[in-house]
Coordinates of C-alpha atoms in Angstrom, one line a residue:
M1 CA -0.1 -0.2 -0.2
M2 CA 1.0 3.8 -0.9
K3 CA 1.6 6.6 1.3
F4 CA 0.5 9.8 0.8
E5 CA 1.1 12.7 3.3
L6 CA 0.2 16.4 2.0
T7 CA 3.2 18.6 3.7
G8 CA 3.1 22.1 3.3
W9 CA 2.6 24.5 0.2
S10 CA 4.3 27.6 -1.1
S11 CA 2.8 30.6 -3.4
V12 CA 4.0 33.8 -4.9
G13 CA 2.5 35.8 -7.3
F14 CA -1.4 35.3 -7.9
R15 CA -4.4 35.8 -6.6
C16 CA -4.3 34.2 -3.2
P17 CA -2.1 35.2 -0.8
D18 CA 1.6 35.2 -1.0
A19 CA 2.2 32.3 1.7
E20 CA 4.4 29.6 3.1
I21 CA 2.4 26.5 4.6
N22 CA 3.8 23.6 6.3
I23 CA 1.9 21.2 7.6
T24 CA 3.8 18.9 9.4
K25 CA 3.6 19.0 13.5
A26 CA 7.8 17.4 13.9
V27 CA 10.0 16.5 11.7
G28 CA 8.5 14.1 8.7
E29 CA 5.1 13.6 11.6
S30 CA 2.6 15.6 9.0
K31 CA -1.3 15.7 11.6
K32 CA -4.1 13.3 9.7
I33 CA -6.4 16.0 8.8
S34 CA -5.4 19.7 8.2
L35 CA -8.2 22.7 7.8
I36 CA -7.4 25.7 6.1
Q37 CA -9.9 28.3 7.2
M38 CA -10.2 31.9 5.8
P39 CA -11.8 34.6 5.5
N40 CA -13.6 35.4 2.2
G41 CA -12.1 36.3 -1.4
T42 CA -8.9 35.9 0.6
G43 CA -7.8 33.0 -1.9
K44 CA -9.2 29.7 -0.7
T45 CA -10.9 28.5 -3.9
T46 CA -8.5 29.9 -5.7
T47 CA -5.3 27.9 -3.5
L48 CA -7.6 24.6 -3.3
N49 CA -7.2 25.0 -7.4
L50 CA -3.9 26.1 -7.7
L51 CA -3.9 22.8 -5.4
R52 CA -4.9 20.2 -7.5
A53 CA -3.9 22.0 -10.5
T54 CA 0.0 21.5 -9.4
L55 CA -0.8 17.5 -8.3
S56 CA -2.2 16.1 -11.2
G57 CA -0.8 18.4 -13.9
S58 CA -3.7 19.6 -15.6
A59 CA -3.3 23.0 -16.0
K60 CA -1.4 22.2 -18.4
N61 CA -4.9 21.9 -19.9
W62 CA -5.9 25.2 -19.2
S63 CA -7.1 27.9 -21.8
E64 CA -4.6 31.1 -22.0
K65 CA -7.2 33.1 -20.7
Q66 CA -8.1 30.9 -17.6
I67 CA -3.7 31.2 -16.8
K68 CA -4.1 34.6 -16.9
S69 CA -6.5 34.4 -14.4
Y70 CA -4.9 33.5 -11.5
R71 CA -3.1 37.0 -12.4
R72 CA -3.1 39.1 -9.0
P73 CA -6.1 42.2 -9.7
E74 CA -4.3 45.6 -10.8
E75 CA -0.8 43.3 -10.0
Y76 CA 1.6 43.4 -13.1
N77 CA 4.0 40.7 -12.7
D78 CA 4.8 38.3 -15.4
T79 CA 4.9 34.6 -13.2
G80 CA 3.6 33.4 -10.4
S81 CA 4.6 29.8 -8.5
F82 CA 2.4 26.8 -6.7
K83 CA 4.9 24.7 -5.3
V84 CA 3.4 21.4 -3.1
K85 CA 5.7 19.5 -1.1
L86 CA 4.7 16.0 0.6
E87 CA 5.4 12.0 0.8
I88 CA 5.3 9.1 -1.3
D89 CA 6.3 6.4 0.8
D90 CA 8.0 8.4 3.7
K91 CA 10.3 9.7 0.5
P92 CA 10.0 13.6 0.1
W93 CA 8.5 15.2 -3.3
T94 CA 8.0 18.6 -4.5
F95 CA 6.0 19.2 -7.4
E96 CA 5.6 23.0 -8.8
L97 CA 3.8 24.7 -11.3
K98 CA 5.0 28.4 -12.4
M99 CA 2.4 30.4 -14.9
N100 CA 3.9 33.3 -17.6
F101 CA 0.8 35.5 -17.4
D102 CA 1.9 37.4 -19.9
D103 CA 2.2 35.0 -22.9
G104 CA 0.0 32.1 -21.3
K105 CA 2.1 29.5 -20.6
V106 CA 2.2 27.3 -17.3
I107 CA 5.9 24.9 -16.8
Y108 CA 5.7 22.1 -14.0
Y109 CA 8.9 20.8 -12.4
T110 CA 9.3 18.0 -10.4
T111 CA 11.8 16.9 -7.4
N112 CA 12.2 13.5 -6.3
P113 CA 14.7 11.6 -4.6
G114 CA 16.9 10.1 -7.3
S115 CA 17.1 13.3 -9.3
G116 CA 19.4 15.0 -7.1
G117 CA 17.4 18.6 -7.8
M118 CA 14.5 20.1 -9.6
E119 CA 13.8 18.6 -13.5
E120 CA 11.4 20.1 -16.2
G121 CA 8.3 18.7 -16.3
F122 CA 5.2 16.8 -15.0
A123 CA 7.1 13.7 -13.3
P124 CA 5.0 11.7 -10.8
P125 CA 6.1 8.0 -9.3
Q126 CA 5.5 6.1 -12.4
N127 CA 3.7 2.9 -9.4
A128 CA 1.6 6.1 -8.1
S129 CA 0.7 8.2 -11.8
K130 CA -3.1 7.4 -11.8
F131 CA -3.4 8.9 -8.3
F132 CA -2.2 12.2 -9.6
K133 CA -5.0 12.8 -12.2
E134 CA -7.1 16.0 -11.7
K135 CA -10.7 13.7 -10.1
F136 CA -9.2 11.8 -7.4
M137 CA -6.9 15.3 -6.3
E138 CA -10.7 16.4 -5.7
L139 CA -11.0 13.7 -3.6
F140 CA -7.3 14.6 -2.3
V141 CA -7.9 18.4 -1.7
F142 CA -11.4 19.4 -1.3
D143 CA -13.3 21.3 -0.3
G144 CA -16.3 22.2 2.4
N145 CA -18.7 22.8 -1.2
F146 CA -17.3 19.2 -2.6
A147 CA -18.6 17.4 0.1
K148 CA -21.9 19.0 0.4
G149 CA -22.4 18.1 -3.1
L150 CA -21.9 13.8 -2.0
F151 CA -25.0 13.8 -0.6
D152 CA -27.5 15.5 -2.9
A153 CA -29.4 13.6 -4.6
D154 CA -29.8 15.9 -7.6
K155 CA -25.5 16.0 -7.9
T156 CA -23.1 13.3 -9.3
K157 CA -20.6 14.1 -6.6
A158 CA -20.8 10.9 -4.9
D159 CA -21.0 8.8 -8.4
D160 CA -18.1 11.5 -9.0
A161 CA -15.7 10.2 -6.3
I162 CA -16.2 6.6 -5.7
E163 CA -15.3 6.7 -9.8
A164 CA -12.0 8.4 -8.5
L165 CA -11.7 6.3 -5.3
C166 CA -11.8 3.3 -7.4
Q167 CA -9.9 5.0 -9.9
L168 CA -12.4 4.2 -13.4
Y169 CA -11.7 6.9 -15.1
V170 CA -8.2 5.0 -15.7
L171 CA -10.6 2.9 -17.4
D172 CA -12.4 5.3 -20.1
D173 CA -8.2 7.1 -20.3
M174 CA -7.7 3.7 -21.8
S175 CA -10.5 4.1 -24.0
A176 CA -9.7 7.2 -25.4
A177 CA -5.8 5.9 -25.7
S178 CA -7.3 3.1 -28.0
E179 CA -9.6 5.2 -30.2
V180 CA -7.1 7.6 -30.4
N181 CA -4.6 3.8 -31.6
W182 CA -7.0 2.6 -33.4
Q183 CA -7.3 6.5 -35.2
A184 CA -3.4 6.4 -36.8
K185 CA -3.9 3.2 -37.9
A186 CA -6.8 3.6 -39.9
N187 CA -5.8 6.8 -41.3
A188 CA -2.9 5.4 -42.6
D189 CA -3.5 2.2 -43.9
T190 CA -3.3 2.8 -48.1
T191 CA -5.3 0.5 -49.4
K192 CA -8.4 2.1 -51.5
S193 CA -10.7 -1.0 -51.7
E194 CA -13.9 -1.1 -49.8
K195 CA -13.5 -3.2 -46.6

């Protein structure tokens, strides 16, 4: 069984406050549950979105407009950086998301125990990559509104949570990859007769 522990994060240059959060209570020992409370309008949703995006690699699919929307209003900084620290099986990992607000681009960096330093790209451990997906991160880092939706009969949050927890989205990913592969092979076929 694999063990994940979020140990902290830092944020610089985004709509949320510049901050460095450490959620360990002693050297190498994480708290069971950490609750972060902030007044309205101080960046809770932005922080949660950046945590999820940094741990899932999903910001690489964001539009230029969406990326630029994370710049702090009425400021003209070029970049924002969000860094997440966690332990995977008691080994330190760091994932960093850097946004360039001028050109609307995203770059990820990963630091792992064997790398010797920061490397460009979103590269979770291969044996844990299925957990570093957007749907799973909605469970790992969720807010009260998400929790309320779990018990609302008119919403699909409970179904989504079960799908993410059981990682049923992996089947969808496999189906999509198979379809792309099939289309590529079909398009490369030079047979002219009807099949």
